[in-house]
Amino acid sequence: MTPKILVIEDEPTLARLLSYNLTQDGYEVKVVEHGGEGFQLAMQQAHDLIILDLMLPGMNGFEILTKLRQKGVRTPVIILTARNAEEEVVQGLKHGADDYMTKPFGVAELLARVSAVLRRTKSDELMSDDLAKSNDKVIIIGDLYVYPEKYEVILHNTSISLRPKEFEVLLYLAQRPGFVVSRDDLMNIVWGFDYFGGQRTVDVHVSSLRKKLEMSQQSVQIESIRGVGYKLIVQNQVKRVTE
Ligand code: CA
């Protein structure tokens, strides 16, 4: 099925450029220039991806993103940010964006991001289906093997001994290799909403996990994204989920 992409962008030239190139690449594209209208459309119709400008007439990109997530719309979102606007990126990711593009950007980069986000969404869906069915599955990223049910990790054919919370942090990161995971999300998923310890707990666990992983040839790294969270980088990363 042709993936459907909603573009919410008010600059006509950029909107046309996006529409033309995404259509050429085989996507079904709808462009909306007004923020409020974009929000309505995102609520009413199912899309596989939303490309969202932040500065929009009517309703800005942050408002749209926040409201969509509040209403339970989980459609992946790539935000378009201005140059040198690190704070916009941080805020966007905190509000639930999946990725970002800084203007001006090249068409090739855009198409690569779009296909990466769509691929990840698909494999997340496959994985949650699989998790429900199988007890013996494994997530394989490069040389890293993560066994969710057994709390086992194998890197370069060597078993790595992790404490349970370290394992859970790694599992969450390994489900989203190459993508930023916020500390808030890690905190809520691994420790639960009612946990009283601060984010420092997350940092401490990531730091010890990082040491254990990086002992072996540094082909696995956990990168810190200042003010946001962490990202798992595995060399030759191709995520597979098998049974
Ligand atoms: Ca704009």
Tab-separated table of C-alpha atoms and ligand atoms in Angstrom:
chain	number	residue	atom	x	y	z
A	1	MET	CA	0.000	0.000	0.000
A	2	THR	CA	1.249	3.485	-0.829
A	3	PRO	CA	2.322	5.297	2.359
A	4	LYS	CA	0.332	8.480	2.958
A	5	ILE	CA	2.222	11.591	3.996
A	6	LEU	CA	0.653	14.776	5.321
A	7	VAL	CA	2.786	17.901	4.829
A	8	ILE	CA	1.874	20.920	6.961
A	9	GLU	CA	3.983	23.776	5.589
A	10	ASP	CA	3.009	27.356	4.751
A	11	GLU	CA	5.905	28.369	2.498
A	12	PRO	CA	4.515	27.660	-0.984
A	13	THR	CA	7.906	26.998	-2.591
A	14	LEU	CA	8.981	24.512	0.043
A	15	ALA	CA	5.539	22.905	0.124
A	16	ARG	CA	5.687	22.374	-3.647
A	17	LEU	CA	9.222	21.006	-3.457
A	18	LEU	CA	8.223	18.520	-0.753
A	19	SER	CA	5.081	17.488	-2.553
A	20	TYR	CA	6.818	16.997	-5.893
A	21	ASN	CA	9.725	14.950	-4.575
A	22	LEU	CA	7.729	12.774	-2.212
A	23	THR	CA	5.245	12.024	-4.978
A	24	GLN	CA	8.106	11.157	-7.340
A	25	ASP	CA	9.406	8.796	-4.669
A	26	GLY	CA	6.110	6.934	-4.648
A	27	TYR	CA	4.264	8.434	-1.682
A	28	GLU	CA	0.731	9.750	-1.606
A	29	VAL	CA	1.084	13.362	-0.474
A	30	LYS	CA	-1.341	15.918	0.862
A	31	VAL	CA	-0.196	19.484	1.565
A	32	VAL	CA	-1.921	21.883	3.956
A	33	GLU	CA	-0.691	25.427	4.584
A	34	HIS	CA	-2.746	26.387	7.596
A	35	GLY	CA	-1.913	25.024	11.053
A	36	GLY	CA	-5.468	24.512	12.272
A	37	GLU	CA	-6.479	22.828	9.054
A	38	GLY	CA	-3.460	20.528	9.254
A	39	PHE	CA	-4.391	19.533	12.781
A	40	GLN	CA	-7.977	18.744	11.749
A	41	LEU	CA	-6.809	16.617	8.863
A	42	ALA	CA	-4.302	14.742	11.045
A	43	MET	CA	-7.116	13.975	13.484
A	44	GLN	CA	-9.646	12.908	10.854
A	45	GLN	CA	-7.589	10.800	8.481
A	46	ALA	CA	-4.942	8.142	8.965
A	47	HIS	CA	-1.464	9.012	7.682
A	48	ASP	CA	1.754	7.064	7.814
A	49	LEU	CA	3.843	10.165	8.435
A	50	ILE	CA	3.418	13.882	9.069
A	51	ILE	CA	5.985	16.475	8.004
A	52	LEU	CA	5.343	19.468	10.205
A	53	ASP	CA	6.665	22.994	9.937
A	54	LEU	CA	6.861	24.791	13.290
A	55	MET	CA	6.000	28.360	12.301
A	56	LEU	CA	2.517	28.207	10.805
A	57	PRO	CA	-0.495	30.469	10.585
A	58	GLY	CA	-3.401	29.566	12.859
A	59	MET	CA	-1.811	26.967	15.077
A	60	ASN	CA	1.943	26.469	15.357
A	61	GLY	CA	3.750	23.167	14.995
A	62	PHE	CA	4.359	22.663	18.738
A	63	GLU	CA	0.646	23.122	19.474
A	64	ILE	CA	-0.303	20.693	16.738
A	65	LEU	CA	2.187	18.096	17.953
A	66	THR	CA	1.182	18.437	21.605
A	67	LYS	CA	-2.523	18.194	20.832
A	68	LEU	CA	-2.119	15.206	18.526
A	69	ARG	CA	-0.168	13.285	21.160
A	70	GLN	CA	-2.694	14.283	23.849
A	71	LYS	CA	-5.469	12.921	21.657
A	72	GLY	CA	-3.579	9.665	21.241
A	73	VAL	CA	-2.540	10.150	17.604
A	74	ARG	CA	0.779	8.305	17.349
A	75	THR	CA	1.518	9.038	13.670
A	76	PRO	CA	5.280	9.598	13.277
A	77	VAL	CA	6.173	13.278	12.883
A	78	ILE	CA	9.234	14.893	11.313
A	79	ILE	CA	9.455	18.568	12.273
A	80	LEU	CA	11.042	21.246	10.096
A	81	THR	CA	13.126	23.671	12.128
A	82	ALA	CA	14.966	26.889	11.384
A	83	ARG	CA	18.727	26.953	11.104
A	84	ASN	CA	20.661	27.282	14.392
A	85	ALA	CA	17.570	26.557	16.451
A	86	GLU	CA	18.814	23.828	18.753
A	87	GLU	CA	16.150	24.699	21.307
A	88	GLU	CA	13.393	24.077	18.729
A	89	VAL	CA	14.779	20.623	18.086
A	90	VAL	CA	14.920	19.829	21.790
A	91	GLN	CA	11.378	21.100	22.371
A	92	GLY	CA	10.073	19.287	19.306
A	93	LEU	CA	11.523	15.943	20.380
A	94	LYS	CA	10.190	16.487	23.899
A	95	HIS	CA	6.738	17.162	22.499
A	96	GLY	CA	6.746	13.844	20.673
A	97	ALA	CA	8.397	14.441	17.285
A	98	ASP	CA	10.221	11.413	15.878
A	99	ASP	CA	12.853	13.247	13.882
A	100	TYR	CA	13.691	16.695	12.567
A	101	MET	CA	15.080	18.399	9.482
A	102	THR	CA	16.862	21.730	9.642
A	103	LYS	CA	16.068	24.204	6.884
A	104	PRO	CA	17.438	24.452	4.304
A	105	PHE	CA	17.806	20.758	3.551
A	106	GLY	CA	18.492	18.689	0.467
A	107	VAL	CA	15.926	16.474	-1.164
A	108	ALA	CA	18.066	13.358	-0.786
A	109	GLU	CA	18.362	13.909	2.959
A	110	LEU	CA	14.640	14.431	3.276
A	111	LEU	CA	13.796	11.242	1.388
A	112	ALA	CA	16.287	9.279	3.489
A	113	ARG	CA	14.759	10.548	6.738
A	114	VAL	CA	11.250	9.816	5.564
A	115	SER	CA	12.073	6.274	4.620
A	116	ALA	CA	14.022	5.712	7.875
A	117	VAL	CA	11.099	6.864	9.994
A	118	LEU	CA	8.625	4.748	8.034
A	119	ARG	CA	10.907	1.713	8.273
A	120	ARG	CA	11.253	2.102	11.987
A	121	THR	CA	7.512	2.444	12.533
A	122	LYS	CA	6.983	-0.721	10.560
A	123	SER	CA	9.568	-2.711	12.479
A	124	ASP	CA	8.176	-1.423	15.796
A	125	GLU	CA	4.788	-2.738	14.759
A	126	LEU	CA	6.254	-6.062	13.686
A	127	MET	CA	8.131	-6.282	16.924
A	128	SER	CA	5.147	-5.657	19.156
A	129	ASP	CA	3.195	-8.277	17.193
A	130	ASP	CA	6.076	-10.662	17.631
A	131	LEU	CA	6.475	-9.906	21.305
A	132	ALA	CA	2.905	-10.954	21.877
A	133	LYS	CA	3.426	-14.254	20.087
A	134	SER	CA	6.869	-15.468	20.866
A	135	ASN	CA	8.914	-16.226	23.930
A	136	ASP	CA	12.209	-16.808	22.215
A	137	LYS	CA	12.698	-13.795	20.076
A	138	VAL	CA	15.854	-11.822	19.647
A	139	ILE	CA	16.603	-8.304	18.454
A	140	ILE	CA	19.702	-8.284	16.293
A	141	ILE	CA	21.485	-5.050	15.484
A	142	GLY	CA	24.870	-5.577	13.882
A	143	ASP	CA	26.792	-7.762	16.328
A	144	LEU	CA	24.464	-7.020	19.199
A	145	TYR	CA	21.881	-9.655	20.172
A	146	VAL	CA	19.245	-8.761	22.752
A	147	TYR	CA	16.941	-11.487	24.108
A	148	PRO	CA	13.952	-9.731	25.707
A	149	GLU	CA	12.533	-12.745	27.501
A	150	LYS	CA	15.797	-14.075	28.843
A	151	TYR	CA	17.349	-10.728	29.831
A	152	GLU	CA	20.410	-11.813	27.902
A	153	VAL	CA	22.763	-9.739	25.769
A	154	ILE	CA	25.403	-11.072	23.424
A	155	LEU	CA	27.911	-8.785	21.764
A	156	HIS	CA	30.578	-10.131	19.399
A	157	ASN	CA	29.657	-13.655	20.526
A	158	THR	CA	30.332	-12.745	24.149
A	159	SER	CA	27.672	-12.711	26.809
A	160	ILE	CA	27.463	-9.394	28.683
A	161	SER	CA	26.339	-9.386	32.248
A	162	LEU	CA	23.832	-6.619	32.974
A	163	ARG	CA	21.702	-5.754	35.952
A	164	PRO	CA	17.949	-5.930	35.240
A	165	LYS	CA	17.435	-2.155	34.936
A	166	GLU	CA	20.496	-1.816	32.709
A	167	PHE	CA	19.034	-4.525	30.525
A	168	GLU	CA	15.680	-2.790	30.315
A	169	VAL	CA	17.323	0.490	29.338
A	170	LEU	CA	19.279	-1.293	26.602
A	171	LEU	CA	16.197	-3.147	25.371
A	172	TYR	CA	14.289	0.118	24.998
A	173	LEU	CA	17.188	1.746	23.128
A	174	ALA	CA	17.674	-1.359	20.974
A	175	GLN	CA	14.076	-1.186	19.856
A	176	ARG	CA	14.872	2.246	18.370
A	177	PRO	CA	18.472	2.113	17.163
A	178	GLY	CA	19.730	5.403	15.768
A	179	PHE	CA	16.822	7.376	17.197
A	180	VAL	CA	16.774	9.687	20.159
A	181	VAL	CA	15.044	8.343	23.246
A	182	SER	CA	14.202	10.904	25.899
A	183	ARG	CA	15.224	10.439	29.511
A	184	ASP	CA	11.593	10.980	30.497
A	185	ASP	CA	10.516	8.049	28.351
A	186	LEU	CA	13.270	5.820	29.717
A	187	MET	CA	12.326	6.855	33.230
A	188	ASN	CA	8.648	6.067	32.711
A	189	ILE	CA	9.132	2.820	30.823
A	190	VAL	CA	11.890	1.294	32.929
A	191	TRP	CA	11.152	2.687	36.374
A	192	GLY	CA	7.472	3.547	36.078
A	193	PHE	CA	5.521	6.763	36.502
A	194	ASP	CA	5.398	6.485	40.267
A	195	TYR	CA	9.140	6.203	40.773
A	196	PHE	CA	10.589	8.876	43.038
A	197	GLY	CA	14.237	8.876	42.025
A	198	GLY	CA	15.309	11.646	39.682
A	199	GLN	CA	16.614	11.509	36.142
A	200	ARG	CA	20.019	11.070	37.653
A	201	THR	CA	19.050	7.409	38.097
A	202	VAL	CA	18.689	7.089	34.319
A	203	ASP	CA	22.073	8.699	33.750
A	204	VAL	CA	23.788	6.419	36.251
A	205	HIS	CA	22.375	3.304	34.630
A	206	VAL	CA	23.188	4.492	31.131
A	207	SER	CA	26.700	5.271	32.196
A	208	SER	CA	27.354	1.809	33.636
A	209	LEU	CA	25.623	0.161	30.678
A	210	ARG	CA	27.805	2.193	28.338
A	211	LYS	CA	30.972	1.004	30.079
A	212	LYS	CA	29.926	-2.626	29.838
A	213	LEU	CA	29.048	-2.344	26.148
A	214	GLU	CA	31.986	-0.267	25.070
A	215	MET	CA	34.501	-2.616	26.610
A	216	SER	CA	34.107	-4.657	23.489
A	217	GLN	CA	35.640	-2.758	20.572
A	218	GLN	CA	33.347	0.285	20.730
A	219	SER	CA	31.118	-0.971	17.950
A	220	VAL	CA	28.154	-0.203	20.206
A	221	GLN	CA	27.814	3.278	21.613
A	222	ILE	CA	25.217	5.142	23.586
A	223	GLU	CA	25.351	8.750	22.521
A	224	SER	CA	24.118	11.517	24.843
A	225	ILE	CA	21.907	14.171	23.279
A	226	ARG	CA	22.195	17.137	25.593
A	227	GLY	CA	18.923	18.194	27.178
A	228	VAL	CA	16.981	15.351	25.585
A	229	GLY	CA	18.224	11.837	26.134
A	230	TYR	CA	20.127	9.033	24.491
A	231	LYS	CA	20.614	7.236	21.226
A	232	LEU	CA	21.981	3.768	20.530
A	233	ILE	CA	24.542	3.616	17.745
A	234	VAL	CA	25.625	0.245	16.421
A	235	GLN	CA	28.081	-0.049	13.559
A	236	ASN	CA	26.575	-1.802	10.521
A	237	GLN	CA	23.244	-1.434	12.172
A	238	VAL	CA	20.450	-3.312	10.504
A	239	LYS	CA	17.747	-4.126	12.951
A	240	ARG	CA	16.196	-7.539	12.653
A	241	VAL	CA	13.746	-9.308	14.853
A	242	THR	CA	13.674	-13.057	14.662
A	243	GLU	CA	12.348	-15.939	16.587
B	1	CA	CA	6.548	28.461	8.200
